[in-house]
PDB file of C-alpha atoms in Angstrom:
ATOM      1  CA  MET A   1      38.954  -2.030   1.992  1.00  0.00           C
ATOM      2  CA  SER A   2      36.416  -4.675   1.269  1.00  0.00           C
ATOM      3  CA  ALA A   3      34.394  -4.855  -1.768  1.00  0.00           C
ATOM      4  CA  HIS A   4      31.531  -3.233   0.212  1.00  0.00           C
ATOM      5  CA  GLY A   5      33.517  -0.125   1.048  1.00  0.00           C
ATOM      6  CA  GLY A   6      34.224  -1.093   4.708  1.00  0.00           C
ATOM      7  CA  PRO A   7      37.462  -2.348   6.289  1.00  0.00           C
ATOM      8  CA  SER A   8      38.360  -5.810   5.263  1.00  0.00           C
ATOM      9  CA  GLY A   9      38.574  -8.637   7.734  1.00  0.00           C
ATOM     10  CA  ALA A  10      42.327  -8.457   7.914  1.00  0.00           C
ATOM     11  CA  GLN A  11      42.062  -4.708   8.524  1.00  0.00           C
ATOM     12  CA  ARG A  12      39.528  -5.205  11.324  1.00  0.00           C
ATOM     13  CA  ARG A  13      41.665  -7.916  13.013  1.00  0.00           C
ATOM     14  CA  ALA A  14      44.857  -5.643  12.701  1.00  0.00           C
ATOM     15  CA  LYS A  15      42.973  -2.801  14.433  1.00  0.00           C
ATOM     16  CA  LEU A  16      41.651  -5.079  17.287  1.00  0.00           C
ATOM     17  CA  GLU A  17      44.968  -6.826  17.757  1.00  0.00           C
ATOM     18  CA  GLY A  18      46.429  -3.388  18.691  1.00  0.00           C
ATOM     19  CA  SER A  19      43.969  -2.936  21.589  1.00  0.00           C
ATOM     20  CA  PRO A  20      42.946  -5.478  24.156  1.00  0.00           C
ATOM     21  CA  VAL A  21      39.371  -6.553  24.487  1.00  0.00           C
ATOM     22  CA  SER A  22      37.567  -4.410  27.067  1.00  0.00           C
ATOM     23  CA  ALA A  23      34.480  -4.905  29.280  1.00  0.00           C
ATOM     24  CA  HIS A  24      32.814  -2.160  27.177  1.00  0.00           C
ATOM     25  CA  ASP A  25      33.482  -4.344  23.980  1.00  0.00           C
ATOM     26  CA  ILE A  26      31.800  -7.374  25.688  1.00  0.00           C
ATOM     27  CA  GLU A  27      28.943  -5.367  26.956  1.00  0.00           C
ATOM     28  CA  ARG A  28      28.309  -3.777  23.416  1.00  0.00           C
ATOM     29  CA  VAL A  29      28.283  -7.224  21.637  1.00  0.00           C
ATOM     30  CA  LEU A  30      26.046  -8.837  24.369  1.00  0.00           C
ATOM     31  CA  ARG A  31      23.555  -5.950  24.323  1.00  0.00           C
ATOM     32  CA  GLU A  32      23.224  -6.257  20.601  1.00  0.00           C
ATOM     33  CA  ALA A  33      23.047 -10.057  20.559  1.00  0.00           C
ATOM     34  CA  LEU A  34      20.833 -10.920  23.641  1.00  0.00           C
ATOM     35  CA  GLN A  35      19.004  -7.649  24.460  1.00  0.00           C
ATOM     36  CA  PRO A  36      19.570  -8.134  28.234  1.00  0.00           C
ATOM     37  CA  THR A  37      17.420  -6.417  30.866  1.00  0.00           C
ATOM     38  CA  GLU A  38      20.375  -6.494  33.167  1.00  0.00           C
ATOM     39  CA  LEU A  39      24.067  -6.602  32.201  1.00  0.00           C
ATOM     40  CA  VAL A  40      27.306  -6.035  34.333  1.00  0.00           C
ATOM     41  CA  VAL A  41      30.717  -6.904  32.916  1.00  0.00           C
ATOM     42  CA  ASN A  42      33.728  -6.655  35.005  1.00  0.00           C
ATOM     43  CA  ASP A  43      37.389  -6.938  33.918  1.00  0.00           C
ATOM     44  CA  ASP A  44      38.953  -9.080  36.749  1.00  0.00           C
ATOM     45  CA  SER A  45      42.380  -9.230  35.003  1.00  0.00           C
ATOM     46  CA  HIS A  46      44.138  -7.463  37.870  1.00  0.00           C
ATOM     47  CA  LEU A  47      43.100 -10.355  40.233  1.00  0.00           C
ATOM     48  CA  HIS A  48      45.074 -12.765  37.994  1.00  0.00           C
ATOM     49  CA  ALA A  49      48.396 -10.900  37.659  1.00  0.00           C
ATOM     50  CA  GLY A  50      51.196 -13.384  37.551  1.00  0.00           C
ATOM     51  CA  HIS A  51      48.906 -16.268  36.596  1.00  0.00           C
ATOM     52  CA  ALA A  52      50.191 -18.061  33.466  1.00  0.00           C
ATOM     53  CA  GLY A  53      46.890 -17.275  31.671  1.00  0.00           C
ATOM     54  CA  ALA A  54      47.248 -13.591  32.183  1.00  0.00           C
ATOM     55  CA  ARG A  55      49.714 -13.454  29.392  1.00  0.00           C
ATOM     56  CA  GLU A  56      47.243 -15.057  27.067  1.00  0.00           C
ATOM     57  CA  GLY A  57      44.347 -12.716  27.539  1.00  0.00           C
ATOM     58  CA  ARG A  58      42.138 -10.892  30.002  1.00  0.00           C
ATOM     59  CA  HIS A  59      39.767 -12.378  32.673  1.00  0.00           C
ATOM     60  CA  PHE A  60      36.166 -11.075  32.800  1.00  0.00           C
ATOM     61  CA  SER A  61      33.056 -11.883  34.802  1.00  0.00           C
ATOM     62  CA  LEU A  62      29.557 -11.003  33.795  1.00  0.00           C
ATOM     63  CA  ARG A  63      26.115 -11.062  35.103  1.00  0.00           C
ATOM     64  CA  ILE A  64      23.346 -11.061  32.578  1.00  0.00           C
ATOM     65  CA  THR A  65      19.525 -11.233  32.515  1.00  0.00           C
ATOM     66  CA  SER A  66      17.795 -11.899  29.282  1.00  0.00           C
ATOM     67  CA  VAL A  67      14.425 -13.310  28.004  1.00  0.00           C
ATOM     68  CA  ARG A  68      16.509 -15.236  25.462  1.00  0.00           C
ATOM     69  CA  PHE A  69      17.570 -17.515  28.439  1.00  0.00           C
ATOM     70  CA  ALA A  70      13.960 -18.531  29.263  1.00  0.00           C
ATOM     71  CA  GLY A  71      13.573 -22.303  29.367  1.00  0.00           C
ATOM     72  CA  LEU A  72      17.220 -23.009  28.687  1.00  0.00           C
ATOM     73  CA  SER A  73      19.691 -24.862  30.762  1.00  0.00           C
ATOM     74  CA  ARG A  74      22.808 -23.343  32.348  1.00  0.00           C
ATOM     75  CA  VAL A  75      24.953 -24.855  29.535  1.00  0.00           C
ATOM     76  CA  ALA A  76      22.661 -23.584  26.706  1.00  0.00           C
ATOM     77  CA  ARG A  77      22.687 -20.084  28.273  1.00  0.00           C
ATOM     78  CA  HIS A  78      26.521 -20.053  28.389  1.00  0.00           C
ATOM     79  CA  ARG A  79      26.532 -21.348  24.845  1.00  0.00           C
ATOM     80  CA  LEU A  80      24.497 -18.304  23.742  1.00  0.00           C
ATOM     81  CA  VAL A  81      26.819 -15.811  25.472  1.00  0.00           C
ATOM     82  CA  TYR A  82      30.024 -17.543  23.882  1.00  0.00           C
ATOM     83  CA  ASP A  83      28.308 -17.685  20.404  1.00  0.00           C
ATOM     84  CA  ALA A  84      27.693 -13.865  20.780  1.00  0.00           C
ATOM     85  CA  LEU A  85      31.299 -13.283  21.726  1.00  0.00           C
ATOM     86  CA  HIS A  86      32.876 -15.633  19.230  1.00  0.00           C
ATOM     87  CA  ARG A  87      34.697 -12.825  17.370  1.00  0.00           C
ATOM     88  CA  LEU A  88      36.146 -11.270  20.570  1.00  0.00           C
ATOM     89  CA  ILE A  89      37.339 -14.419  22.274  1.00  0.00           C
ATOM     90  CA  PRO A  90      40.397 -14.917  19.999  1.00  0.00           C
ATOM     91  CA  GLN A  91      41.342 -11.286  20.507  1.00  0.00           C
ATOM     92  CA  GLY A  92      42.141 -11.647  24.130  1.00  0.00           C
ATOM     93  CA  ILE A  93      39.516 -13.269  26.359  1.00  0.00           C
ATOM     94  CA  HIS A  94      41.267 -15.852  28.407  1.00  0.00           C
ATOM     95  CA  ALA A  95      38.609 -16.525  30.984  1.00  0.00           C
ATOM     96  CA  LEU A  96      34.943 -15.675  31.334  1.00  0.00           C
ATOM     97  CA  ALA A  97      32.771 -16.370  34.461  1.00  0.00           C
ATOM     98  CA  ILE A  98      29.132 -16.100  33.535  1.00  0.00           C
ATOM     99  CA  GLN A  99      26.011 -15.783  35.762  1.00  0.00           C
ATOM    100  CA  ALA A 100      22.956 -15.913  33.406  1.00  0.00           C
ATOM    101  CA  ARG A 101      19.272 -15.930  34.154  1.00  0.00           C
ATOM    102  CA  SER A 102      15.940 -15.154  32.701  1.00  0.00           C
ATOM    103  CA  PRO A 103      13.742 -12.309  33.990  1.00  0.00           C
ATOM    104  CA  ASP A 104      11.037 -14.697  35.312  1.00  0.00           C
ATOM    105  CA  GLU A 105      13.441 -16.476  37.508  1.00  0.00           C
ATOM    106  CA  PRO A 106      13.065 -15.669  41.315  1.00  0.00           C
ATOM    107  CA  GLY A 107      15.823 -13.861  43.147  1.00  0.00           C
ATOM    108  CA  GLU A 108      18.513 -11.669  42.011  1.00  0.00           C
ATOM    109  CA  LEU A 109      22.011 -12.581  40.732  1.00  0.00           C
ATOM    110  CA  GLY A 110      24.933 -11.903  42.882  1.00  0.00           C
ATOM    111  CA  PRO A 111      27.805  -9.644  42.089  1.00  0.00           C
ATOM    112  CA  ALA A 112      29.513 -10.537  38.760  1.00  0.00           C
ATOM    113  CA  GLY A 113      32.847 -12.241  39.575  1.00  0.00           C
TER     114      GLY A 113
END
């Protein structure tokens, strides 16, 4: 236990290491960090079975719309997503395909993946 009564960092890491990162985990973190108006997260790991990276973690694709992306470049939008997921990435995210836009952009995003 930490000094604040909750699990310590080592206890949290040990718990998370026992279960792979899921699409639900990614969705939960992104909803909290970026308050998206649209968010779809897909676990595409089955499409990469046998690929060398499949042993290193899971493959995900996501489609996200958030006002936080307004006026930002594609790289800056991706950086916000990666920053939000920084604690999950070492726990088993090998690849992440991102489609990100702001609500004021015309058109719709295609399917995630």
